[in-house]
């Protein structure tokens, strides 16, 4: 994920945030709890040069998700999502804060004055991997064009991942 993101995002916070997302999703697919997946991704993130901005944003998101703060205030503290570390931070905040409510997490993640389509997409990736398709509102799925094709691609990717020990060994980190 970092290598792909580095093609268009030269700053470490741009490409490391992609690695954080990928690592969280892999840990969730492996059955890890959401909080532990985020902490596991942070542990790996801190081994990379230039991680400081991304680490700070994700840690701030974790901290804010654990206290009773107005979501719009919490998101403003993290940023607007126009840069990678802010986008992953906002998404992690929303996913952790509303970890059992896909709809609420997405509503909060897209209702701010920043790069809300990106933060919503990232939140959806995290909670989709954590909660599964059955927790996404059916009326949302029904409105997606080619949802059957997208579901098949997702199933094929997961099957390929599960069948490939070599893939898992190579990409167990960023």
Tab-separated table of C-alpha atoms in Angstrom:
chain	number	residue	atom	x	y	z
A	1	UNK	CA	0.000	0.000	0.000
A	2	UNK	CA	2.842	2.387	0.827
A	3	UNK	CA	4.591	1.670	-2.457
A	4	UNK	CA	1.399	2.289	-4.438
A	5	UNK	CA	0.587	5.484	-2.547
A	6	UNK	CA	4.144	6.755	-2.942
A	7	UNK	CA	3.570	6.936	-6.701
A	8	UNK	CA	1.369	9.988	-6.142
A	9	UNK	CA	2.156	10.977	-2.549
A	10	UNK	CA	5.828	11.706	-1.990
A	11	UNK	CA	5.586	12.771	1.637
A	12	UNK	CA	5.832	9.983	4.253
A	13	UNK	CA	2.527	11.008	5.852
A	14	UNK	CA	0.843	10.512	2.489
A	15	UNK	CA	2.075	7.026	1.796
A	16	UNK	CA	2.390	5.761	5.377
A	17	UNK	CA	-1.282	6.537	5.979
A	18	UNK	CA	-2.101	4.131	3.127
A	19	UNK	CA	0.037	1.518	4.855
A	20	UNK	CA	-1.818	2.076	8.120
A	21	UNK	CA	-5.156	1.501	6.396
A	22	UNK	CA	-3.924	-1.650	4.659
A	23	UNK	CA	-2.432	-3.012	7.870
A	24	UNK	CA	-5.625	-2.370	9.853
A	25	UNK	CA	-7.703	-4.133	7.189
A	26	UNK	CA	-5.362	-7.149	7.110
A	27	UNK	CA	-5.478	-7.471	10.899
A	28	UNK	CA	-9.283	-7.239	10.843
A	29	UNK	CA	-9.511	-9.905	8.140
A	30	UNK	CA	-7.310	-12.075	10.346
A	31	UNK	CA	-9.921	-11.717	13.104
A	32	UNK	CA	-8.350	-9.092	15.327
A	33	UNK	CA	-10.549	-6.704	17.295
A	34	UNK	CA	-10.716	-3.167	15.889
A	35	UNK	CA	-8.890	-1.481	18.769
A	36	UNK	CA	-6.122	-4.070	18.677
A	37	UNK	CA	-5.824	-3.744	14.891
A	38	UNK	CA	-5.353	0.017	15.184
A	39	UNK	CA	-2.761	-0.411	17.932
A	40	UNK	CA	-1.011	-3.123	15.921
A	41	UNK	CA	-0.837	-0.835	12.896
A	42	UNK	CA	0.560	1.947	15.080
A	43	UNK	CA	3.254	-0.380	16.376
A	44	UNK	CA	4.399	-1.169	12.843
A	45	UNK	CA	4.012	2.449	11.692
A	46	UNK	CA	6.445	3.660	14.342
A	47	UNK	CA	9.227	1.578	12.768
A	48	UNK	CA	9.181	3.663	9.560
A	49	UNK	CA	11.172	6.846	8.989
A	50	UNK	CA	8.974	9.943	8.842
A	51	UNK	CA	6.099	8.325	10.757
A	52	UNK	CA	5.701	11.088	13.347
A	53	UNK	CA	2.836	13.071	11.768
A	54	UNK	CA	0.837	9.981	10.906
A	55	UNK	CA	1.474	8.418	14.308
A	56	UNK	CA	0.377	11.595	16.094
A	57	UNK	CA	-2.859	11.808	14.097
A	58	UNK	CA	-3.805	8.165	14.707
A	59	UNK	CA	-2.936	8.370	18.396
A	60	UNK	CA	-5.035	11.549	18.707
A	61	UNK	CA	-7.919	9.729	16.995
A	62	UNK	CA	-7.671	6.824	19.439
A	63	UNK	CA	-7.572	9.213	22.390
A	64	UNK	CA	-10.563	11.250	21.170
A	65	UNK	CA	-12.599	8.107	20.472
A	66	UNK	CA	-12.314	7.136	24.129
A	67	UNK	CA	-13.705	10.350	25.608
A	68	UNK	CA	-17.067	12.056	25.455
A	69	UNK	CA	-16.327	14.834	22.979
A	70	UNK	CA	-18.688	16.216	20.355
A	71	UNK	CA	-17.755	14.422	17.094
A	72	UNK	CA	-17.469	17.639	15.092
A	73	UNK	CA	-15.068	19.033	17.703
A	74	UNK	CA	-13.038	15.809	17.722
A	75	UNK	CA	-12.744	15.841	13.935
A	76	UNK	CA	-11.667	19.499	13.931
A	77	UNK	CA	-8.909	18.613	16.406
A	78	UNK	CA	-7.650	15.873	14.065
A	79	UNK	CA	-7.879	18.061	10.967
A	80	UNK	CA	-9.885	18.324	7.768
A	81	UNK	CA	-8.681	15.208	5.994
A	82	UNK	CA	-6.970	16.960	3.070
A	83	UNK	CA	-3.679	15.227	3.908
A	84	UNK	CA	-3.103	11.535	4.518
A	85	UNK	CA	-2.473	11.593	8.243
A	86	UNK	CA	-5.614	13.654	8.878
A	87	UNK	CA	-7.750	11.441	6.636
A	88	UNK	CA	-6.638	8.220	8.346
A	89	UNK	CA	-6.984	9.923	11.734
A	90	UNK	CA	-10.572	11.001	11.085
A	91	UNK	CA	-11.471	7.572	9.730
A	92	UNK	CA	-9.913	5.775	12.698
A	93	UNK	CA	-11.748	8.112	15.075
A	94	UNK	CA	-15.112	7.463	13.403
A	95	UNK	CA	-14.541	3.711	13.162
A	96	UNK	CA	-13.538	3.420	16.814
A	97	UNK	CA	-16.199	5.785	18.119
A	98	UNK	CA	-19.021	4.003	16.277
A	99	UNK	CA	-17.490	0.574	15.826
A	100	UNK	CA	-20.792	-1.278	15.978
A	101	UNK	CA	-22.818	1.234	13.946
A	102	UNK	CA	-21.699	1.412	10.312
A	103	UNK	CA	-24.350	3.985	9.406
A	104	UNK	CA	-23.460	6.401	12.222
A	105	UNK	CA	-19.727	6.062	11.600
A	106	UNK	CA	-20.198	6.940	7.933
A	107	UNK	CA	-22.584	9.798	8.654
A	108	UNK	CA	-20.091	11.372	11.061
A	109	UNK	CA	-17.130	10.701	8.752
A	110	UNK	CA	-18.664	12.601	5.826
A	111	UNK	CA	-20.232	15.524	7.677
A	112	UNK	CA	-17.332	17.894	8.164
A	113	UNK	CA	-15.847	20.756	6.196
A	114	UNK	CA	-12.893	18.868	4.801
A	115	UNK	CA	-12.109	15.995	2.460
A	116	UNK	CA	-15.208	14.139	3.549
A	117	UNK	CA	-15.431	11.767	0.592
A	118	UNK	CA	-11.961	10.440	1.398
A	119	UNK	CA	-12.614	10.147	5.130
A	120	UNK	CA	-15.910	8.404	4.426
A	121	UNK	CA	-14.284	5.954	2.030
A	122	UNK	CA	-11.528	5.113	4.507
A	123	UNK	CA	-14.007	4.705	7.368
A	124	UNK	CA	-16.100	2.426	5.153
A	125	UNK	CA	-13.066	0.286	4.334
A	126	UNK	CA	-12.198	-0.153	7.993
A	127	UNK	CA	-15.697	-0.881	9.264
A	128	UNK	CA	-16.592	-2.954	6.216
A	129	UNK	CA	-13.663	-5.238	7.014
A	130	UNK	CA	-14.551	-5.231	10.713
A	131	UNK	CA	-18.338	-5.614	10.589
A	132	UNK	CA	-18.851	-7.330	7.240
A	133	UNK	CA	-21.329	-6.741	4.450
A	134	UNK	CA	-24.295	-7.705	6.626
A	135	UNK	CA	-23.877	-4.564	8.745
A	136	UNK	CA	-23.925	-2.133	5.821
A	137	UNK	CA	-27.434	-0.706	5.372
A	138	UNK	CA	-29.168	-2.698	2.636
A	139	UNK	CA	-30.664	0.417	1.070
A	140	UNK	CA	-27.121	1.747	0.579
A	141	UNK	CA	-25.971	-1.477	-1.078
A	142	UNK	CA	-29.039	-1.532	-3.326
A	143	UNK	CA	-28.118	1.885	-4.757
A	144	UNK	CA	-24.563	0.924	-5.735
A	145	UNK	CA	-24.180	0.202	-9.427
A	146	UNK	CA	-22.678	-3.211	-10.158
A	147	UNK	CA	-22.750	-4.151	-6.459
A	148	UNK	CA	-22.804	-7.823	-7.450
A	149	UNK	CA	-19.586	-7.340	-9.450
A	150	UNK	CA	-17.947	-5.424	-6.591
A	151	UNK	CA	-18.974	-8.125	-4.127
A	152	UNK	CA	-17.497	-10.813	-6.374
A	153	UNK	CA	-14.227	-8.902	-6.703
A	154	UNK	CA	-14.047	-8.459	-2.920
A	155	UNK	CA	-14.769	-12.162	-2.407
A	156	UNK	CA	-12.087	-13.102	-4.968
A	157	UNK	CA	-9.532	-10.816	-3.312
A	158	UNK	CA	-10.276	-12.305	0.097
A	159	UNK	CA	-10.091	-15.855	-1.262
A	160	UNK	CA	-6.781	-15.065	-2.923
A	161	UNK	CA	-5.450	-13.601	0.295
A	162	UNK	CA	-6.590	-16.572	2.345
A	163	UNK	CA	-5.064	-19.034	-0.134
A	164	UNK	CA	-1.697	-17.343	-0.346
A	165	UNK	CA	0.696	-17.934	2.531
A	166	UNK	CA	3.476	-16.321	0.492
A	167	UNK	CA	1.380	-13.181	0.006
A	168	UNK	CA	0.687	-12.978	3.719
A	169	UNK	CA	4.356	-13.431	4.610
A	170	UNK	CA	5.437	-10.713	2.190
A	171	UNK	CA	2.757	-8.179	3.078
A	172	UNK	CA	2.257	-8.773	6.794
A	173	UNK	CA	3.708	-5.310	7.409
A	174	UNK	CA	3.540	-2.242	5.256
